[in-house]
mmCIF file of N, CA, C and O in Angstrom:
data_model
loop_
_atom_site.group_PDB
_atom_site.id
_atom_site.type_symbol
_atom_site.label_atom_id
_atom_site.label_comp_id
_atom_site.label_asym_id
_atom_site.label_seq_id
_atom_site.Cartn_x
_atom_site.Cartn_y
_atom_site.Cartn_z
ATOM 1 N N MET A 1 -131.865 -50.560 -132.075
ATOM 2 C CA MET A 1 -132.396 -51.370 -131.063
ATOM 3 C C MET A 1 -132.378 -50.694 -129.726
ATOM 4 O O MET A 1 -133.415 -50.693 -129.003
ATOM 5 N N TYR A 2 -131.351 -50.065 -129.364
ATOM 6 C CA TYR A 2 -131.264 -49.280 -128.107
ATOM 7 C C TYR A 2 -131.100 -47.833 -128.508
ATOM 8 O O TYR A 2 -130.028 -47.274 -128.595
ATOM 9 N N ALA A 3 -132.199 -47.189 -128.807
ATOM 10 C CA ALA A 3 -132.241 -45.870 -129.363
ATOM 11 C C ALA A 3 -131.566 -44.817 -128.529
ATOM 12 O O ALA A 3 -131.055 -43.814 -128.995
ATOM 13 N N SER A 4 -131.563 -44.983 -127.196
ATOM 14 C CA SER A 4 -131.001 -43.974 -126.338
ATOM 15 C C SER A 4 -129.419 -43.950 -126.338
ATOM 16 O O SER A 4 -128.809 -43.060 -125.874
ATOM 17 N N TRP A 5 -128.862 -45.062 -126.896
ATOM 18 C CA TRP A 5 -127.413 -45.093 -126.950
ATOM 19 C C TRP A 5 -126.951 -44.342 -128.170
ATOM 20 O O TRP A 5 -127.505 -44.461 -129.244
ATOM 21 N N GLN A 6 -125.881 -43.620 -128.064
ATOM 22 C CA GLN A 6 -125.292 -43.005 -129.267
ATOM 23 C C GLN A 6 -124.282 -43.981 -129.926
ATOM 24 O O GLN A 6 -123.681 -44.751 -129.297
ATOM 25 N N GLU A 7 -124.245 -43.861 -131.204
ATOM 26 C CA GLU A 7 -123.341 -44.746 -131.934
ATOM 27 C C GLU A 7 -121.878 -44.304 -131.747
ATOM 28 O O GLU A 7 -121.603 -43.137 -131.892
ATOM 29 N N MET A 8 -120.982 -45.259 -131.428
ATOM 30 C CA MET A 8 -119.556 -44.908 -131.261
ATOM 31 C C MET A 8 -118.765 -46.171 -131.429
ATOM 32 O O MET A 8 -119.239 -47.236 -131.304
ATOM 33 N N GLU A 9 -117.513 -45.941 -131.741
ATOM 34 C CA GLU A 9 -116.570 -47.020 -131.915
ATOM 35 C C GLU A 9 -116.234 -47.708 -130.557
ATOM 36 O O GLU A 9 -115.847 -47.018 -129.658
ATOM 37 N N ILE A 10 -116.407 -48.990 -130.494
ATOM 38 C CA ILE A 10 -116.183 -49.739 -129.264
ATOM 39 C C ILE A 10 -114.995 -50.672 -129.506
ATOM 40 O O ILE A 10 -114.980 -51.349 -130.540
ATOM 41 N N THR A 11 -114.063 -50.709 -128.613
ATOM 42 C CA THR A 11 -112.945 -51.589 -128.708
ATOM 43 C C THR A 11 -113.106 -52.744 -127.708
ATOM 44 O O THR A 11 -113.375 -52.483 -126.505
ATOM 45 N N ILE A 12 -113.044 -53.989 -128.194
ATOM 46 C CA ILE A 12 -113.164 -55.139 -127.321
ATOM 47 C C ILE A 12 -111.733 -55.608 -127.013
ATOM 48 O O ILE A 12 -110.929 -55.858 -127.882
ATOM 49 N N THR A 13 -111.507 -55.817 -125.682
ATOM 50 C CA THR A 13 -110.202 -56.322 -125.275
ATOM 51 C C THR A 13 -110.275 -57.838 -125.059
ATOM 52 O O THR A 13 -111.308 -58.372 -124.820
ATOM 53 N N GLU A 14 -109.172 -58.448 -125.185
ATOM 54 C CA GLU A 14 -109.056 -59.922 -125.093
ATOM 55 C C GLU A 14 -107.942 -60.265 -124.055
ATOM 56 O O GLU A 14 -106.830 -59.796 -124.245
ATOM 57 N N THR A 15 -108.308 -61.023 -123.055
ATOM 58 C CA THR A 15 -107.368 -61.397 -122.008
ATOM 59 C C THR A 15 -107.569 -62.880 -121.752
ATOM 60 O O THR A 15 -108.688 -63.366 -121.637
ATOM 61 N N ASN A 16 -106.462 -63.630 -121.614
ATOM 62 C CA ASN A 16 -106.485 -65.043 -121.320
ATOM 63 C C ASN A 16 -106.162 -65.227 -119.818
ATOM 64 O O ASN A 16 -105.218 -64.580 -119.352
ATOM 65 N N ILE A 17 -106.938 -66.052 -119.167
ATOM 66 C CA ILE A 17 -106.594 -66.439 -117.817
ATOM 67 C C ILE A 17 -106.635 -67.974 -117.753
ATOM 68 O O ILE A 17 -107.279 -68.649 -118.552
ATOM 69 N N THR A 18 -105.885 -68.530 -116.797
ATOM 70 C CA THR A 18 -105.905 -70.010 -116.585
ATOM 71 C C THR A 18 -106.251 -70.315 -115.173
ATOM 72 O O THR A 18 -105.808 -69.719 -114.243
ATOM 73 N N LEU A 19 -107.210 -71.197 -115.067
ATOM 74 C CA LEU A 19 -107.778 -71.629 -113.780
ATOM 75 C C LEU A 19 -107.529 -73.105 -113.621
ATOM 76 O O LEU A 19 -107.675 -73.918 -114.581
ATOM 77 N N ARG A 20 -107.224 -73.621 -112.422
ATOM 78 C CA ARG A 20 -107.028 -75.002 -112.171
ATOM 79 C C ARG A 20 -108.388 -75.628 -111.823
ATOM 80 O O ARG A 20 -109.097 -75.095 -110.952
ATOM 81 N N SER A 21 -108.733 -76.727 -112.534
ATOM 82 C CA SER A 21 -110.004 -77.447 -112.210
ATOM 83 C C SER A 21 -109.622 -78.780 -111.565
ATOM 84 O O SER A 21 -109.011 -79.588 -112.246
ATOM 85 N N ASP A 22 -110.006 -78.945 -110.293
ATOM 86 C CA ASP A 22 -109.807 -80.240 -109.602
ATOM 87 C C ASP A 22 -110.745 -81.318 -110.246
ATOM 88 O O ASP A 22 -110.357 -82.477 -110.334
ATOM 89 N N VAL A 23 -111.913 -80.913 -110.602
ATOM 90 C CA VAL A 23 -112.899 -81.827 -111.164
ATOM 91 C C VAL A 23 -112.372 -82.408 -112.550
ATOM 92 O O VAL A 23 -112.456 -83.583 -112.802
ATOM 93 N N LEU A 24 -111.914 -81.506 -113.397
ATOM 94 C CA LEU A 24 -111.431 -81.894 -114.716
ATOM 95 C C LEU A 24 -109.974 -82.389 -114.658
ATOM 96 O O LEU A 24 -109.459 -82.978 -115.639
ATOM 97 N N LYS A 25 -109.280 -82.123 -113.564
ATOM 98 C CA LYS A 25 -107.866 -82.505 -113.351
ATOM 99 C C LYS A 25 -106.992 -81.907 -114.439
ATOM 100 O O LYS A 25 -106.090 -82.599 -114.993
ATOM 101 N N ARG A 26 -107.247 -80.640 -114.748
ATOM 102 C CA ARG A 26 -106.420 -79.929 -115.740
ATOM 103 C C ARG A 26 -106.561 -78.418 -115.542
ATOM 104 O O ARG A 26 -107.470 -77.972 -114.864
ATOM 105 N N ASP A 27 -105.647 -77.663 -116.137
ATOM 106 C CA ASP A 27 -105.746 -76.267 -116.188
ATOM 107 C C ASP A 27 -106.751 -75.848 -117.288
ATOM 108 O O ASP A 27 -106.683 -76.482 -118.394
ATOM 109 N N VAL A 28 -107.623 -74.958 -117.027
ATOM 110 C CA VAL A 28 -108.637 -74.524 -118.011
ATOM 111 C C VAL A 28 -108.304 -73.109 -118.430
ATOM 112 O O VAL A 28 -108.227 -72.219 -117.567
ATOM 113 N N VAL A 29 -108.129 -72.907 -119.718
ATOM 114 C CA VAL A 29 -107.867 -71.543 -120.247
ATOM 115 C C VAL A 29 -109.275 -70.904 -120.537
ATOM 116 O O VAL A 29 -110.134 -71.555 -121.113
ATOM 117 N N CYS A 30 -109.416 -69.669 -120.117
ATOM 118 C CA CYS A 30 -110.589 -68.896 -120.423
ATOM 119 C C CYS A 30 -110.175 -67.590 -121.092
ATOM 120 O O CYS A 30 -109.279 -66.954 -120.609
ATOM 121 N N THR A 31 -110.815 -67.263 -122.138
ATOM 122 C CA THR A 31 -110.548 -66.004 -122.827
ATOM 123 C C THR A 31 -111.634 -65.046 -122.452
ATOM 124 O O THR A 31 -112.826 -65.339 -122.643
ATOM 125 N N LEU A 32 -111.318 -63.902 -121.958
ATOM 126 C CA LEU A 32 -112.272 -62.854 -121.548
ATOM 127 C C LEU A 32 -112.310 -61.813 -122.665
ATOM 128 O O LEU A 32 -111.260 -61.263 -123.050
ATOM 129 N N LEU A 33 -113.500 -61.533 -123.173
ATOM 130 C CA LEU A 33 -113.742 -60.509 -124.171
ATOM 131 C C LEU A 33 -114.667 -59.498 -123.554
ATOM 132 O O LEU A 33 -115.759 -59.867 -123.080
ATOM 133 N N MET A 34 -114.237 -58.207 -123.541
ATOM 134 C CA MET A 34 -115.101 -57.147 -122.913
ATOM 135 C C MET A 34 -114.680 -55.812 -123.466
ATOM 136 O O MET A 34 -113.582 -55.637 -123.980
ATOM 137 N N PRO A 35 -115.599 -54.832 -123.340
ATOM 138 C CA PRO A 35 -115.202 -53.474 -123.764
ATOM 139 C C PRO A 35 -114.019 -52.921 -122.947
ATOM 140 O O PRO A 35 -113.867 -53.349 -121.786
ATOM 141 N N GLU A 36 -113.258 -52.094 -123.511
ATOM 142 C CA GLU A 36 -112.180 -51.466 -122.758
ATOM 143 C C GLU A 36 -112.736 -50.780 -121.547
ATOM 144 O O GLU A 36 -113.883 -50.296 -121.532
ATOM 145 N N ASP A 37 -111.927 -50.772 -120.426
ATOM 146 C CA ASP A 37 -112.374 -50.222 -119.166
ATOM 147 C C ASP A 37 -112.981 -48.836 -119.280
ATOM 148 O O ASP A 37 -114.016 -48.554 -118.648
ATOM 149 N N ASN A 38 -112.335 -47.958 -120.040
ATOM 150 C CA ASN A 38 -112.873 -46.581 -120.149
ATOM 151 C C ASN A 38 -114.117 -46.458 -120.909
ATOM 152 O O ASN A 38 -114.669 -45.367 -120.967
ATOM 153 N N GLU A 39 -114.603 -47.542 -121.560
ATOM 154 C CA GLU A 39 -115.817 -47.513 -122.357
ATOM 155 C C GLU A 39 -117.032 -48.078 -121.592
ATOM 156 O O GLU A 39 -118.132 -48.077 -122.065
ATOM 157 N N ILE A 40 -116.807 -48.640 -120.416
ATOM 158 C CA ILE A 40 -117.872 -49.258 -119.645
ATOM 159 C C ILE A 40 -118.552 -48.189 -118.822
ATOM 160 O O ILE A 40 -117.932 -47.578 -117.964
ATOM 161 N N THR A 41 -119.851 -48.038 -119.020
ATOM 162 C CA THR A 41 -120.604 -47.022 -118.337
ATOM 163 C C THR A 41 -121.777 -47.608 -117.560
ATOM 164 O O THR A 41 -122.539 -46.893 -116.876
ATOM 165 N N GLU A 42 -121.926 -48.921 -117.649
ATOM 166 C CA GLU A 42 -123.027 -49.590 -116.934
ATOM 167 C C GLU A 42 -122.571 -51.026 -116.648
ATOM 168 O O GLU A 42 -121.586 -51.474 -117.154
ATOM 169 N N PRO A 43 -123.343 -51.744 -115.781
ATOM 170 C CA PRO A 43 -122.965 -53.108 -115.435
ATOM 171 C C PRO A 43 -122.940 -53.982 -116.739
ATOM 172 O O PRO A 43 -123.734 -53.762 -117.664
ATOM 173 N N LEU A 44 -121.983 -54.914 -116.726
ATOM 174 C CA LEU A 44 -121.883 -55.795 -117.883
ATOM 175 C C LEU A 44 -122.782 -57.003 -117.734
ATOM 176 O O LEU A 44 -123.022 -57.525 -116.615
ATOM 177 N N ASN A 45 -123.314 -57.459 -118.879
ATOM 178 C CA ASN A 45 -124.032 -58.721 -118.939
ATOM 179 C C ASN A 45 -122.939 -59.796 -119.071
ATOM 180 O O ASN A 45 -121.841 -59.526 -119.460
ATOM 181 N N LEU A 46 -123.248 -61.022 -118.758
ATOM 182 C CA LEU A 46 -122.320 -62.148 -118.760
ATOM 183 C C LEU A 46 -122.740 -63.228 -119.718
ATOM 184 O O LEU A 46 -123.898 -63.704 -119.655
ATOM 185 N N LEU A 47 -121.865 -63.610 -120.618
ATOM 186 C CA LEU A 47 -122.064 -64.795 -121.499
ATOM 187 C C LEU A 47 -120.989 -65.783 -121.292
ATOM 188 O O LEU A 47 -119.803 -65.416 -121.501
ATOM 189 N N LEU A 48 -121.347 -66.984 -120.896
ATOM 190 C CA LEU A 48 -120.351 -68.078 -120.739
ATOM 191 C C LEU A 48 -120.430 -68.902 -122.016
ATOM 192 O O LEU A 48 -121.523 -69.382 -122.404
ATOM 193 N N LEU A 49 -119.273 -69.051 -122.686
ATOM 194 C CA LEU A 49 -119.255 -69.711 -123.982
ATOM 195 C C LEU A 49 -118.391 -70.957 -123.931
ATOM 196 O O LEU A 49 -117.224 -70.860 -123.643
ATOM 197 N N ASN A 50 -118.971 -72.099 -124.214
ATOM 198 C CA ASN A 50 -118.210 -73.372 -124.339
ATOM 199 C C ASN A 50 -117.441 -73.344 -125.646
ATOM 200 O O ASN A 50 -117.743 -72.637 -126.597
ATOM 201 N N ASP A 51 -116.378 -74.127 -125.734
ATOM 202 C CA ASP A 51 -115.507 -74.265 -126.940
ATOM 203 C C ASP A 51 -114.872 -72.940 -127.209
ATOM 204 O O ASP A 51 -114.793 -72.479 -128.377
ATOM 205 N N GLY A 52 -114.382 -72.224 -126.172
ATOM 206 C CA GLY A 52 -113.746 -70.939 -126.316
ATOM 207 C C GLY A 52 -112.548 -70.933 -127.285
ATOM 208 O O GLY A 52 -112.192 -69.864 -127.808
ATOM 209 N N GLN A 53 -111.970 -72.060 -127.521
ATOM 210 C CA GLN A 53 -110.830 -72.122 -128.464
ATOM 211 C C GLN A 53 -111.239 -71.795 -129.859
ATOM 212 O O GLN A 53 -110.411 -71.607 -130.753
ATOM 213 N N GLU A 54 -112.549 -71.734 -130.120
ATOM 214 C CA GLU A 54 -113.093 -71.431 -131.474
ATOM 215 C C GLU A 54 -113.422 -69.991 -131.667
ATOM 216 O O GLU A 54 -113.995 -69.598 -132.717
ATOM 217 N N ILE A 55 -113.026 -69.097 -130.776
ATOM 218 C CA ILE A 55 -113.485 -67.644 -130.934
ATOM 219 C C ILE A 55 -112.912 -67.011 -132.209
ATOM 220 O O ILE A 55 -113.568 -66.174 -132.798
ATOM 221 N N GLU A 56 -111.700 -67.387 -132.606
ATOM 222 C CA GLU A 56 -111.132 -66.764 -133.795
ATOM 223 C C GLU A 56 -111.956 -67.280 -135.052
ATOM 224 O O GLU A 56 -112.307 -66.504 -135.930
ATOM 225 N N ALA A 57 -112.188 -68.624 -135.144
ATOM 226 C CA ALA A 57 -112.996 -69.160 -136.218
ATOM 227 C C ALA A 57 -114.388 -68.539 -136.317
ATOM 228 O O ALA A 57 -114.926 -68.342 -137.390
ATOM 229 N N LEU A 58 -114.950 -68.227 -135.119
ATOM 230 C CA LEU A 58 -116.254 -67.614 -135.069
ATOM 231 C C LEU A 58 -116.226 -66.099 -135.341
ATOM 232 O O LEU A 58 -117.315 -65.468 -135.464
ATOM 233 N N GLN A 59 -115.048 -65.521 -135.410
ATOM 234 C CA GLN A 59 -114.879 -64.084 -135.540
ATOM 235 C C GLN A 59 -115.651 -63.348 -134.458
ATOM 236 O O GLN A 59 -116.272 -62.338 -134.665
ATOM 237 N N LEU A 60 -115.560 -63.911 -133.280
ATOM 238 C CA LEU A 60 -116.450 -63.389 -132.126
ATOM 239 C C LEU A 60 -116.003 -61.996 -131.729
ATOM 240 O O LEU A 60 -116.888 -61.119 -131.516
ATOM 241 N N LYS A 61 -114.693 -61.735 -131.583
ATOM 242 C CA LYS A 61 -114.249 -60.429 -131.130
ATOM 243 C C LYS A 61 -114.731 -59.312 -132.133
ATOM 244 O O LYS A 61 -115.295 -58.279 -131.751
ATOM 245 N N GLU A 62 -114.558 -59.561 -133.450
ATOM 246 C CA GLU A 62 -115.005 -58.620 -134.457
ATOM 247 C C GLU A 62 -116.521 -58.406 -134.439
ATOM 248 O O GLU A 62 -117.037 -57.303 -134.559
ATOM 249 N N THR A 63 -117.241 -59.550 -134.272
ATOM 250 C CA THR A 63 -118.705 -59.459 -134.195
ATOM 251 C C THR A 63 -119.146 -58.614 -133.061
ATOM 252 O O THR A 63 -120.089 -57.769 -133.148
ATOM 253 N N LEU A 64 -118.572 -58.824 -131.838
ATOM 254 C CA LEU A 64 -118.896 -58.097 -130.671
ATOM 255 C C LEU A 64 -118.640 -56.608 -130.869
ATOM 256 O O LEU A 64 -119.428 -55.749 -130.467
ATOM 257 N N GLN A 65 -117.445 -56.274 -131.458
ATOM 258 C CA GLN A 65 -117.139 -54.868 -131.709
ATOM 259 C C GLN A 65 -118.152 -54.208 -132.601
ATOM 260 O O GLN A 65 -118.614 -53.085 -132.353
ATOM 261 N N ASP A 66 -118.554 -54.911 -133.662
ATOM 262 C CA ASP A 66 -119.548 -54.358 -134.628
ATOM 263 C C ASP A 66 -120.879 -54.179 -133.919
ATOM 264 O O ASP A 66 -121.513 -53.115 -134.075
ATOM 265 N N LEU A 67 -121.328 -55.176 -133.233
ATOM 266 C CA LEU A 67 -122.627 -55.105 -132.584
ATOM 267 C C LEU A 67 -122.645 -54.024 -131.512
ATOM 268 O O LEU A 67 -123.651 -53.223 -131.407
ATOM 269 N N ALA A 68 -121.600 -53.890 -130.780
ATOM 270 C CA ALA A 68 -121.566 -52.832 -129.718
ATOM 271 C C ALA A 68 -121.445 -51.444 -130.323
ATOM 272 O O ALA A 68 -122.078 -50.488 -129.873
ATOM 273 N N SER A 69 -120.626 -51.304 -131.403
ATOM 274 C CA SER A 69 -120.413 -50.025 -132.006
ATOM 275 C C SER A 69 -121.708 -49.504 -132.677
ATOM 276 O O SER A 69 -121.982 -48.298 -132.720
ATOM 277 N N TYR A 70 -122.567 -50.411 -133.136
ATOM 278 C CA TYR A 70 -123.839 -50.028 -133.781
ATOM 279 C C TYR A 70 -124.996 -50.143 -132.863
ATOM 280 O O TYR A 70 -126.159 -50.183 -133.292
ATOM 281 N N ASN A 71 -124.723 -50.216 -131.533
ATOM 282 C CA ASN A 71 -125.752 -50.304 -130.514
ATOM 283 C C ASN A 71 -126.808 -51.438 -130.656
ATOM 284 O O ASN A 71 -127.955 -51.214 -130.455
ATOM 285 N N ARG A 72 -126.279 -52.589 -131.063
ATOM 286 C CA ARG A 72 -127.195 -53.725 -131.243
ATOM 287 C C ARG A 72 -127.170 -54.606 -130.033
ATOM 288 O O ARG A 72 -128.061 -55.509 -129.924
ATOM 289 N N ILE A 73 -126.239 -54.465 -129.137
ATOM 290 C CA ILE A 73 -126.157 -55.256 -127.875
ATOM 291 C C ILE A 73 -125.748 -54.333 -126.729
ATOM 292 O O ILE A 73 -125.089 -53.324 -126.947
ATOM 293 N N LYS A 74 -126.140 -54.725 -125.552
ATOM 294 C CA LYS A 74 -125.662 -54.011 -124.328
ATOM 295 C C LYS A 74 -124.242 -54.515 -124.032
ATOM 296 O O LYS A 74 -123.883 -55.570 -124.515
ATOM 297 N N PRO A 75 -123.521 -53.769 -123.236
ATOM 298 C CA PRO A 75 -122.178 -54.201 -122.917
ATOM 299 C C PRO A 75 -122.145 -55.630 -122.300
ATOM 300 O O PRO A 75 -122.986 -55.913 -121.450
ATOM 301 N N VAL A 76 -121.232 -56.440 -122.775
ATOM 302 C CA VAL A 76 -121.170 -57.832 -122.351
ATOM 303 C C VAL A 76 -119.765 -58.272 -122.040
ATOM 304 O O VAL A 76 -118.797 -57.865 -122.702
ATOM 305 N N LEU A 77 -119.601 -59.108 -121.026
ATOM 306 C CA LEU A 77 -118.344 -59.804 -120.780
ATOM 307 C C LEU A 77 -118.553 -61.231 -121.211
ATOM 308 O O LEU A 77 -119.474 -61.926 -120.747
ATOM 309 N N VAL A 78 -117.746 -61.685 -122.200
ATOM 310 C CA VAL A 78 -117.798 -63.028 -122.669
ATOM 311 C C VAL A 78 -116.660 -63.823 -122.029
ATOM 312 O O VAL A 78 -115.504 -63.359 -122.150
ATOM 313 N N VAL A 79 -116.982 -64.887 -121.387
ATOM 314 C CA VAL A 79 -115.958 -65.862 -120.838
ATOM 315 C C VAL A 79 -116.029 -67.036 -121.733
ATOM 316 O O VAL A 79 -116.938 -67.850 -121.672
ATOM 317 N N ALA A 80 -115.027 -67.115 -122.612
ATOM 318 C CA ALA A 80 -114.939 -68.230 -123.580
ATOM 319 C C ALA A 80 -114.079 -69.345 -122.945
ATOM 320 O O ALA A 80 -112.843 -69.215 -122.849
ATOM 321 N N ILE A 81 -114.715 -70.402 -122.549
ATOM 322 C CA ILE A 81 -114.035 -71.508 -121.848
ATOM 323 C C ILE A 81 -113.534 -72.535 -122.814
ATOM 324 O O ILE A 81 -114.317 -73.140 -123.584
ATOM 325 N N HIS A 82 -112.174 -72.707 -122.876
ATOM 326 C CA HIS A 82 -111.537 -73.620 -123.861
ATOM 327 C C HIS A 82 -111.809 -75.056 -123.415
ATOM 328 O O HIS A 82 -111.532 -75.428 -122.262
ATOM 329 N N ALA A 83 -112.144 -75.894 -124.338
ATOM 330 C CA ALA A 83 -112.364 -77.312 -124.094
ATOM 331 C C ALA A 83 -110.988 -78.034 -124.043
ATOM 332 O O ALA A 83 -110.088 -77.587 -124.718
ATOM 333 N N GLY A 84 -110.990 -79.152 -123.380
ATOM 334 C CA GLY A 84 -109.834 -79.935 -123.359
ATOM 335 C C GLY A 84 -109.844 -81.061 -124.401
ATOM 336 O O GLY A 84 -110.750 -81.095 -125.200
ATOM 337 N N THR A 85 -108.856 -81.915 -124.356
ATOM 338 C CA THR A 85 -108.794 -83.026 -125.334
ATOM 339 C C THR A 85 -109.923 -84.017 -125.167
ATOM 340 O O THR A 85 -110.296 -84.697 -126.163
ATOM 341 N N GLU A 86 -110.491 -84.091 -123.976
ATOM 342 C CA GLU A 86 -111.573 -85.019 -123.666
ATOM 343 C C GLU A 86 -112.877 -84.230 -123.708
ATOM 344 O O GLU A 86 -113.754 -84.389 -122.793
ATOM 345 N N ARG A 87 -113.078 -83.395 -124.680
ATOM 346 C CA ARG A 87 -114.181 -82.457 -124.738
ATOM 347 C C ARG A 87 -115.544 -83.053 -124.451
ATOM 348 O O ARG A 87 -116.327 -82.580 -123.637
ATOM 349 N N LEU A 88 -115.891 -84.137 -125.148
ATOM 350 C CA LEU A 88 -117.223 -84.726 -124.968
ATOM 351 C C LEU A 88 -117.416 -85.277 -123.509
ATOM 352 O O LEU A 88 -118.457 -85.196 -122.960
ATOM 353 N N GLN A 89 -116.338 -85.828 -122.994
ATOM 354 C CA GLN A 89 -116.425 -86.329 -121.572
ATOM 355 C C GLN A 89 -116.674 -85.184 -120.636
ATOM 356 O O GLN A 89 -117.438 -85.330 -119.678
ATOM 357 N N GLU A 90 -115.974 -84.045 -120.876
ATOM 358 C CA GLU A 90 -116.146 -82.898 -119.989
ATOM 359 C C GLU A 90 -117.571 -82.368 -119.995
ATOM 360 O O GLU A 90 -118.087 -81.883 -119.005
ATOM 361 N N TYR A 91 -118.240 -82.446 -121.152
ATOM 362 C CA TYR A 91 -119.645 -81.967 -121.256
ATOM 363 C C TYR A 91 -120.619 -82.926 -120.668
ATOM 364 O O TYR A 91 -121.788 -82.674 -120.513
ATOM 365 N N GLY A 92 -120.193 -84.171 -120.463
ATOM 366 C CA GLY A 92 -121.094 -85.198 -119.957
ATOM 367 C C GLY A 92 -122.068 -85.752 -120.977
ATOM 368 O O GLY A 92 -123.086 -86.259 -120.657
ATOM 369 N N THR A 93 -121.677 -85.575 -122.252
ATOM 370 C CA THR A 93 -122.647 -86.054 -123.311
ATOM 371 C C THR A 93 -122.192 -87.364 -123.945
ATOM 372 O O THR A 93 -122.931 -87.906 -124.719
ATOM 373 N N ALA A 94 -121.017 -87.870 -123.595
ATOM 374 C CA ALA A 94 -120.571 -89.115 -124.176
ATOM 375 C C ALA A 94 -121.239 -90.325 -123.480
ATOM 376 O O ALA A 94 -121.643 -90.197 -122.316
ATOM 377 N N GLY A 95 -121.427 -91.410 -124.244
ATOM 378 C CA GLY A 95 -122.129 -92.553 -123.659
ATOM 379 C C GLY A 95 -121.372 -93.454 -122.845
ATOM 380 O O GLY A 95 -120.589 -93.423 -122.090
#
């Protein structure tokens, strides 16, 4: 897909941060997935992902490593935002 990129092993790092949301009245956990610092050679694209607590079930880290290693995606920072117990209310989709 990106022919000018050479194929190489990419390691995706995982870091959790916690932010206080006054609107949600709770602490929000966000998992950051991104290439290791020494592997970043260009600006990162940003993907905000709801239901971040599901990244293991989705095998997201492994998928990102495979796609990046085989040059199928440009470097990306994924911010996986974990939902709270009132998930549907937080999304504003409940009636």
